């Protein structure tokens, strides 16, 4: 664990950028059709429970990384195995997001560029950033967060000015009842992107004011949730449910439709910048957690040494993870969701908290 500290505002910014990440790119919760916004809202609300679980574990062991306190909770052997599983999960998740980035870049700008080249260029920048440490990542987030929101506000104004929004595309609300929406909530939106913030349990020990951790986590999730709700409302109202569902990257398709005064058009390149920023930070934080966790678990004194080998693993995994984009999307929505997200994000943390509570009940008056 490096000797570094970040402020609550920096932590907040990193968390918002992380949760927006690749969620801005895909047709999030579109299985709920025109009620996608409601599925995102409920997913955000239910994820608050998981955030409180992650935060409570942090309160029991405020100075330890999860790779350390898992060993204290479960014992040396089981704790080490579980910590290693989480490190592998962070690397796998990073490779999936890197693949999302590569597919987006090739689809919209560089169709003749090999996927490996596109992914490798971003991965090199990420490796360099992670080697500099969490403080540099946090300061970079502060700068780019402002730029990203300027683009977002400009895009929102331009879409409204273009007269593209059709409110009727969002109707009727709850056409098939609440059950289909809840199905999407409990199979998709709780885990992606909200519960993925379990990666921030690896960063919480760097927070310079631990008392602000809970409020910061809840507020960051609330803001990113609102942003994702607005994004899907705009996508569905502009493109319609059918086109949003068929579009590989609906937000970019929406931005491509902007046309103001017959001269302001083809603005997708600017909004690709915003997407690249959020994706960059999501991969960066997942990769940083994997590097720091590996160094902590295997007692490596200099975590930066691990950046290149682990970075190469993530890069090659992003290429080999699926043979095509359809397989990649299917694996992310179906296979990874049930095989990884549910056990690692929803089942294991509460069990860890229960064991930690039983072990510490005398100390905490339980």
mmCIF file of N, CA, C and O in Angstrom, residues 15 26 61 90 156 169 203 227 258 265 278 300 304 318 342 346 356:
data_model
loop_
_atom_site.group_PDB
_atom_site.id
_atom_site.type_symbol
_atom_site.label_atom_id
_atom_site.label_comp_id
_atom_site.label_asym_id
_atom_site.label_seq_id
_atom_site.Cartn_x
_atom_site.Cartn_y
_atom_site.Cartn_z
ATOM 1 N N UNK A 15 -15.253 8.241 -8.354
ATOM 2 C CA UNK A 15 -16.368 7.296 -8.290
ATOM 3 C C UNK A 15 -17.422 7.590 -9.359
ATOM 4 O O UNK A 15 -17.957 6.675 -9.982
ATOM 5 N N UNK A 26 -23.246 1.697 -23.603
ATOM 6 C CA UNK A 26 -24.150 0.613 -23.990
ATOM 7 C C UNK A 26 -25.610 1.005 -23.781
ATOM 8 O O UNK A 26 -25.908 1.953 -23.048
ATOM 9 N N UNK A 61 -12.125 -2.324 9.401
ATOM 10 C CA UNK A 61 -10.684 -2.390 9.116
ATOM 11 C C UNK A 61 -10.267 -1.167 8.293
ATOM 12 O O UNK A 61 -9.912 -1.296 7.113
ATOM 13 N N UNK A 90 -11.036 -7.996 -10.883
ATOM 14 C CA UNK A 90 -10.721 -6.618 -11.284
ATOM 15 C C UNK A 90 -10.026 -6.607 -12.649
ATOM 16 O O UNK A 90 -10.314 -5.745 -13.493
ATOM 17 N N UNK A 156 -26.456 18.253 -24.230
ATOM 18 C CA UNK A 156 -27.859 18.298 -23.794
ATOM 19 C C UNK A 156 -28.574 19.499 -24.412
ATOM 20 O O UNK A 156 -29.694 19.383 -24.927
ATOM 21 N N UNK A 169 -42.121 8.674 -27.186
ATOM 22 C CA UNK A 169 -41.299 7.461 -27.192
ATOM 23 C C UNK A 169 -41.105 6.888 -25.792
ATOM 24 O O UNK A 169 -40.697 5.731 -25.644
ATOM 25 N N UNK A 203 -9.527 1.511 -2.441
ATOM 26 C CA UNK A 203 -9.058 2.903 -2.450
ATOM 27 C C UNK A 203 -9.476 3.655 -1.180
ATOM 28 O O UNK A 203 -8.864 4.659 -0.820
ATOM 29 N N UNK A 227 -27.249 10.898 -13.912
ATOM 30 C CA UNK A 227 -26.671 11.104 -15.250
ATOM 31 C C UNK A 227 -27.046 9.980 -16.210
ATOM 32 O O UNK A 227 -27.362 10.224 -17.379
ATOM 33 N N UNK A 258 -27.684 15.131 -34.128
ATOM 34 C CA UNK A 258 -27.737 16.575 -33.839
ATOM 35 C C UNK A 258 -27.475 17.384 -35.113
ATOM 36 O O UNK A 258 -26.498 17.144 -35.821
ATOM 37 N N UNK A 265 -23.197 20.017 -37.044
ATOM 38 C CA UNK A 265 -23.503 18.587 -37.097
ATOM 39 C C UNK A 265 -22.219 17.778 -37.025
ATOM 40 O O UNK A 265 -21.125 18.334 -36.952
ATOM 41 N N UNK A 278 -14.232 8.789 -19.446
ATOM 42 C CA UNK A 278 -14.861 7.956 -18.413
ATOM 43 C C UNK A 278 -14.366 6.516 -18.482
ATOM 44 O O UNK A 278 -14.127 5.882 -17.443
ATOM 45 N N UNK A 300 4.947 -7.654 -2.464
ATOM 46 C CA UNK A 300 5.844 -6.978 -3.402
ATOM 47 C C UNK A 300 6.037 -5.542 -2.916
ATOM 48 O O UNK A 300 5.070 -4.797 -2.768
ATOM 49 N N UNK A 304 4.641 -0.656 -8.511
ATOM 50 C CA UNK A 304 4.798 -0.191 -9.890
ATOM 51 C C UNK A 304 5.469 -1.236 -10.780
ATOM 52 O O UNK A 304 5.280 -1.244 -11.992
ATOM 53 N N UNK A 318 -8.292 -8.713 -23.220
ATOM 54 C CA UNK A 318 -9.313 -7.917 -23.907
ATOM 55 C C UNK A 318 -9.494 -8.340 -25.360
ATOM 56 O O UNK A 318 -10.583 -8.210 -25.920
ATOM 57 N N UNK A 342 -22.926 -11.527 -9.408
ATOM 58 C CA UNK A 342 -23.821 -11.866 -8.293
ATOM 59 C C UNK A 342 -23.051 -12.442 -7.099
ATOM 60 O O UNK A 342 -23.196 -11.952 -5.976
ATOM 61 N N UNK A 346 -22.584 -9.324 -4.569
ATOM 62 C CA UNK A 346 -23.820 -9.340 -3.786
ATOM 63 C C UNK A 346 -23.806 -10.374 -2.653
ATOM 64 O O UNK A 346 -24.295 -10.117 -1.558
ATOM 65 N N UNK A 356 -17.239 -10.746 10.100
ATOM 66 C CA UNK A 356 -16.506 -9.653 10.748
ATOM 67 C C UNK A 356 -17.264 -9.138 11.962
ATOM 68 O O UNK A 356 -16.668 -8.856 13.015
#
